[in-house]
Amino acid sequence: MHPIYGGEKTPQELYDHLSQLDSGYTPEACAEYAEWIHDIKRLKQEHDAVILAHNYQRPEIFEVADFIGDSLELARQAKKVESDQVVFCGVHFMAETAKIVNPERTILLPDLKAGCSLAESITGEALAERKHELRRAYPDLQTICYVNTTADVKAECDACCTSSNAVQIVESLDTEHVLFVPDENLARYVQTQTTKTILSWEGNCYVHHQITPEHILSVRDNLPHVKVLVHPECREDVIQLADAVLSTSAMVRYAKDSPADEFLIVTECGLSDRLLLEIPEKKFYKSCQLCHYMKMITLDGVRDSLRAQRYEITLDEDIRVAAERAIDRMLELSA
Ligand code: 13P
Ligand code: SF4
């Protein structure tokens, strides 16, 4: 049980907890949430379900989560689940990843519209064509896909990666030429960290791509000592201003362990909420944007998902097996 989010809070305790965020939580809303949290905990037991939640989820969802983490941690966690069901509080490709690595479980996603601009920028078919063209020029070419892709794209790749291990996976491949899809920003960042040749795709995360250097400079000009933590899905000119380039969970660890006590968090806003709740003794400034896909998952949506047993993720078995190979390779290489 998580020391901060675990347990069952009274409506007043929930309000005291969430109103630390200064995000407009009211006592009335928290009273309703407390009821839904109670219902969800009962339904989880009834269906032998666990809830996995990404760091960008709404803070009230953290209250019902069995595990909160970044994409890599969630993939590892999903593989270990022994309960009958997983309700995935995140976006579609994450729930699909859980199904790929743990096909025996029922995986539910509360809203099927919770997509991702990166995952939508590429298809398995388009990738197969590009690989075919590039192999004429680079016979040693290997393909790495970011975890933010659909199963048919993963099925076309030699290995998968996440923001926390992209450089490590590229470095560990026995090849000089790597096609890295679909995030052009992450590909550019990886290129600055390796001597291998990285060929990229034209995709980006619409959330991180909108953040500009001006957003960072406007805070740093007034607070020159602030530590700037940037997600590698950001643009190159934003990454250049970073003190550290980190995945979401690596930002949490960095902020906890660092002797510094003021940070500018440059990623989706949910992560700043997690930091504010978990490390109240430090100060966090936000240069963040909301991911409307992540925010499609709501507490009442989670309750309805468990109640109606919807929406189940299913996959073609051949694609699942091929995609699992790419994920397993990543898990081995970054063990
Ligand atoms: P991580 O959780 O790997 O840091 O990635 C962030 C993200 O954009 C997930 O959609
Ligand atoms: Fe996709 Fe970006 Fe949203 Fe993550 S934050 S789910 S990469 S659109």
XYZ file of C-alpha atoms and ligand atoms in Angstrom:
353
model
C 0.000 0.000 0.000
C 1.382 3.417 -0.959
C 2.117 5.441 2.224
C 0.535 8.613 0.764
C -2.277 7.379 -1.461
C -3.070 4.014 0.168
C -5.777 3.450 2.765
C -9.261 4.885 2.570
C -9.498 8.584 3.359
C -12.597 10.270 4.776
C -14.033 12.992 2.504
C -12.338 15.597 4.717
C -8.966 13.783 4.613
C -9.254 13.479 0.829
C -10.042 17.182 0.526
C -7.091 18.103 2.806
C -4.831 15.916 0.646
C -5.983 17.080 -2.818
C -6.383 20.754 -1.948
C -2.597 20.906 -1.399
C -2.479 21.037 -5.203
C -4.324 24.305 -5.575
C -6.172 22.817 -8.588
C -9.735 23.715 -7.636
C -10.723 20.568 -5.684
C -13.867 21.323 -3.616
C -15.199 19.548 -0.475
C -18.273 18.482 -2.528
C -16.169 16.917 -5.299
C -13.980 15.149 -2.727
C -17.067 13.728 -0.960
C -18.160 12.224 -4.292
C -14.645 10.924 -5.008
C -14.510 9.288 -1.549
C -17.690 7.320 -2.422
C -16.306 6.261 -5.805
C -12.985 5.238 -4.225
C -14.918 3.037 -1.774
C -16.894 1.449 -4.662
C -13.736 0.872 -6.730
C -11.950 -0.870 -3.843
C -14.945 -3.197 -3.382
C -15.156 -3.916 -7.134
C -11.422 -4.649 -7.285
C -11.860 -7.378 -4.687
C -14.969 -8.749 -6.362
C -13.182 -9.092 -9.733
C -9.693 -9.894 -8.425
C -8.390 -6.785 -10.206
C -5.355 -4.571 -9.768
C -5.037 -0.994 -10.988
C -1.868 0.192 -12.717
C -1.588 3.968 -13.201
C 0.808 6.119 -15.185
C 2.477 9.113 -13.491
C 0.378 11.510 -15.626
C -2.945 10.296 -14.229
C -5.262 12.459 -12.133
C -4.270 12.563 -8.431
C -7.629 11.083 -7.329
C -6.793 8.009 -9.436
C -3.569 7.517 -7.465
C -5.886 6.774 -4.496
C -7.083 3.508 -6.054
C -3.845 2.490 -7.828
C -1.873 -0.565 -6.755
C 1.125 0.734 -8.662
C 2.047 4.151 -10.109
C 4.982 4.513 -12.480
C 6.536 5.399 -15.822
C 6.131 3.345 -19.000
C 9.018 0.984 -18.265
C 7.981 0.345 -14.668
C 4.385 -0.262 -15.779
C 5.454 -2.785 -18.436
C 7.560 -4.647 -15.853
C 4.746 -4.530 -13.322
C 2.131 -5.710 -15.836
C 4.240 -8.781 -16.626
C 4.264 -9.767 -12.940
C 0.503 -9.442 -12.298
C -1.104 -12.648 -11.033
C -4.619 -11.274 -10.394
C -7.346 -12.059 -12.934
C -7.704 -8.501 -14.180
C -5.775 -5.288 -14.687
C -7.556 -1.952 -15.032
C -5.074 0.238 -16.838
C -5.173 3.929 -15.972
C -3.114 5.315 -18.800
C -3.418 5.383 -22.572
C -4.270 2.660 -25.085
C -0.724 1.619 -26.047
C 0.086 1.076 -22.354
C -2.911 -1.203 -21.823
C -1.985 -3.017 -25.032
C 1.580 -3.450 -23.743
C 0.155 -5.040 -20.585
C -1.816 -7.504 -22.758
C 1.272 -8.262 -24.872
C 3.386 -9.193 -21.843
C 0.641 -10.880 -19.805
C -1.909 -12.379 -22.230
C -3.585 -14.597 -19.615
C -5.022 -11.574 -17.756
C -8.082 -9.561 -18.703
C -6.852 -6.025 -19.389
C -9.430 -3.249 -19.145
C -8.997 0.340 -20.326
C -11.723 2.664 -18.964
C -11.881 4.755 -22.164
C -10.878 3.433 -25.586
C -10.433 6.983 -26.910
C -7.410 7.462 -24.628
C -4.880 7.392 -27.470
C -1.510 9.081 -28.060
C -0.272 11.413 -30.805
C 2.963 9.455 -31.073
C 1.268 6.078 -31.402
C -1.019 7.548 -34.070
C 1.902 8.835 -36.162
C 2.946 5.404 -37.451
C 1.486 2.073 -38.607
C 3.081 -1.342 -38.920
C 2.559 -1.242 -42.669
C 4.244 2.154 -43.132
C 7.144 1.038 -40.958
C 7.612 -2.193 -42.939
C 7.862 -0.133 -46.159
C 10.393 2.299 -44.692
C 12.544 -0.525 -43.332
C 12.530 -2.175 -46.729
C 13.712 1.041 -48.461
C 16.401 1.818 -45.893
C 17.844 -1.712 -45.856
C 19.052 -1.163 -49.426
C 21.311 1.642 -48.188
C 22.017 0.192 -44.718
C 22.022 -3.627 -44.757
C 22.850 -3.752 -41.008
C 19.793 -1.638 -40.113
C 17.945 -2.516 -36.909
C 14.705 -0.896 -35.810
C 13.836 0.332 -32.354
C 10.371 1.534 -31.505
C 9.420 3.686 -28.606
C 6.885 1.947 -26.352
C 4.371 4.631 -27.443
C 3.357 2.555 -30.476
C 0.631 0.073 -31.368
C 1.265 -3.686 -31.233
C 1.580 -4.000 -35.037
C 4.421 -1.439 -35.002
C 6.175 -3.235 -32.126
C 5.802 -6.467 -34.096
C 7.979 -4.923 -36.874
C 10.830 -3.970 -34.505
C 14.013 -5.579 -33.234
C 13.568 -4.036 -29.806
C 11.294 -1.672 -27.998
C 12.439 1.112 -25.645
C 11.044 3.718 -23.270
C 12.251 7.189 -22.365
C 14.246 5.765 -19.454
C 16.294 3.265 -21.474
C 16.349 4.528 -25.101
C 20.077 5.333 -25.119
C 20.943 2.060 -23.357
C 18.946 -0.023 -25.852
C 20.451 1.744 -28.893
C 23.958 1.276 -27.474
C 23.417 -2.403 -26.773
C 22.378 -3.281 -30.348
C 25.062 -4.886 -32.453
C 24.687 -2.499 -35.404
C 25.811 0.932 -36.606
C 22.528 2.062 -38.191
C 19.356 2.339 -36.162
C 15.919 3.327 -37.363
C 14.336 4.893 -34.283
C 10.560 5.414 -34.437
C 8.303 7.325 -34.067
C 9.460 10.237 -31.841
C 11.720 12.621 -33.795
C 12.610 14.548 -30.610
C 13.638 11.471 -28.657
C 15.565 10.208 -31.713
C 17.462 13.521 -31.885
C 18.232 13.345 -28.182
C 19.489 9.741 -28.501
C 21.705 10.867 -31.405
C 23.451 13.334 -29.048
C 24.282 10.420 -26.704
C 25.624 7.843 -29.190
C 28.106 7.558 -32.051
C 25.733 5.251 -33.979
C 23.729 6.705 -36.858
C 20.108 7.278 -35.906
C 17.487 7.507 -38.635
C 14.214 8.919 -37.401
C 10.502 9.195 -38.170
C 8.316 12.306 -38.301
C 6.289 11.855 -35.144
C 6.081 13.773 -31.909
C 4.202 14.008 -28.670
C 1.869 16.971 -29.097
C 2.144 17.696 -25.355
C 5.934 17.974 -25.130
C 6.378 19.437 -28.617
C 4.413 22.579 -27.640
C 6.837 23.482 -24.845
C 9.278 26.188 -26.001
C 12.537 27.606 -24.567
C 10.612 30.780 -23.602
C 8.553 28.740 -21.120
C 11.743 27.709 -19.339
C 13.597 30.993 -19.596
C 10.677 32.950 -18.141
C 10.991 30.894 -14.920
C 14.766 30.517 -14.859
C 15.398 34.256 -15.371
C 13.748 34.907 -11.997
C 15.035 31.752 -10.286
C 18.564 31.154 -11.644
C 19.271 28.334 -9.124
C 16.186 26.260 -10.107
C 17.023 22.731 -11.383
C 15.412 22.220 -14.802
C 14.200 18.611 -15.332
C 13.143 17.922 -18.927
C 11.464 14.904 -20.506
C 13.307 13.655 -23.639
C 10.115 13.941 -25.753
C 10.730 17.727 -25.680
C 12.225 19.687 -28.577
C 15.995 19.972 -28.965
C 16.084 23.692 -28.011
C 14.229 22.851 -24.769
C 16.463 19.864 -23.945
C 19.497 22.138 -24.334
C 18.278 24.143 -21.316
C 17.971 21.084 -19.049
C 20.004 20.283 -15.953
C 18.810 16.692 -16.375
C 16.911 14.830 -19.126
C 14.796 12.166 -17.442
C 11.783 9.877 -17.726
C 8.854 10.713 -15.449
C 9.781 8.295 -12.637
C 13.453 9.267 -12.913
C 12.310 12.873 -12.250
C 10.626 11.707 -9.023
C 13.802 9.905 -7.882
C 16.008 12.855 -8.885
C 13.875 15.374 -6.975
C 13.785 13.149 -3.861
C 17.549 12.478 -3.849
C 18.862 15.876 -4.979
C 20.241 18.319 -2.399
C 18.463 21.066 -4.421
C 15.017 22.110 -3.249
C 13.572 24.025 -6.219
C 12.798 22.384 -9.537
C 11.204 23.343 -12.828
C 9.327 20.307 -14.167
C 9.116 20.235 -17.944
C 6.672 17.498 -18.930
C 2.936 16.699 -18.666
C 1.342 18.400 -15.629
C 0.308 15.188 -13.827
C 3.897 14.512 -12.869
C 4.133 17.860 -11.066
C 1.045 16.864 -9.052
C 2.735 13.642 -7.988
C 5.873 15.552 -6.954
C 3.920 18.195 -5.018
C 2.025 15.497 -3.080
C 5.008 13.248 -2.391
C 7.719 15.821 -1.653
C 5.877 18.686 0.076
C 9.089 20.030 1.642
C 10.494 21.008 -1.819
C 9.246 23.537 -4.370
C 8.108 22.581 -7.863
C 7.443 25.029 -10.682
C 5.627 23.823 -13.772
C 6.388 24.362 -17.447
C 3.868 21.754 -18.277
C 1.012 20.966 -20.627
C -1.956 18.653 -20.137
C -2.283 15.455 -22.166
C -5.971 15.287 -23.006
C -5.662 11.570 -23.725
C -4.308 10.791 -20.249
C -7.019 12.953 -18.692
C -9.782 10.921 -20.415
C -9.357 8.410 -17.601
C -11.535 9.527 -14.693
C -12.386 8.038 -11.314
C -16.029 7.378 -12.221
C -14.780 5.937 -15.536
C -12.631 3.459 -13.577
C -15.616 2.495 -11.407
C -17.796 1.988 -14.521
C -15.032 0.000 -16.192
C -14.941 -2.463 -13.287
C -18.717 -2.556 -12.936
C -19.456 -3.176 -16.627
C -16.191 -5.083 -17.257
C -15.236 -2.803 -20.143
C -13.263 -2.093 -22.337
C -11.292 -5.260 -22.817
C -8.042 -5.147 -24.820
C -7.718 -7.980 -27.322
C -4.951 -8.709 -29.830
C -4.285 -10.918 -32.798
C -2.050 -13.686 -31.389
C 0.602 -13.552 -34.162
C 1.016 -9.803 -33.683
C 1.061 -10.189 -29.914
C 3.828 -12.803 -30.043
C 5.955 -10.695 -32.434
C 5.422 -7.562 -30.315
C 6.293 -9.497 -27.159
C 9.671 -10.376 -28.697
C 10.517 -6.656 -29.036
C 9.383 -5.906 -25.479
C 11.194 -8.915 -24.005
C 14.379 -7.843 -25.790
C 14.039 -4.417 -24.155
C 13.433 -5.966 -20.734
C 16.499 -8.212 -21.113
C 18.737 -5.397 -22.396
C 17.690 -3.023 -19.616
C 17.452 -5.578 -16.797
P 7.589 7.895 -19.433
O 6.513 7.438 -18.543
O 8.363 6.742 -19.947
O 8.479 8.914 -18.816
O 6.913 8.552 -20.736
C 6.061 9.583 -20.720
C 4.978 9.509 -21.707
O 4.774 10.379 -22.487
C 4.103 8.371 -21.682
O 3.101 8.577 -22.571
Fe 1.215 10.355 -25.956
Fe 2.372 12.619 -25.298
Fe 0.108 11.985 -24.138
Fe 2.357 10.617 -23.546
S 1.947 12.747 -23.120
S 0.343 9.762 -23.987
S 3.386 10.670 -25.521
S 0.402 12.382 -26.327
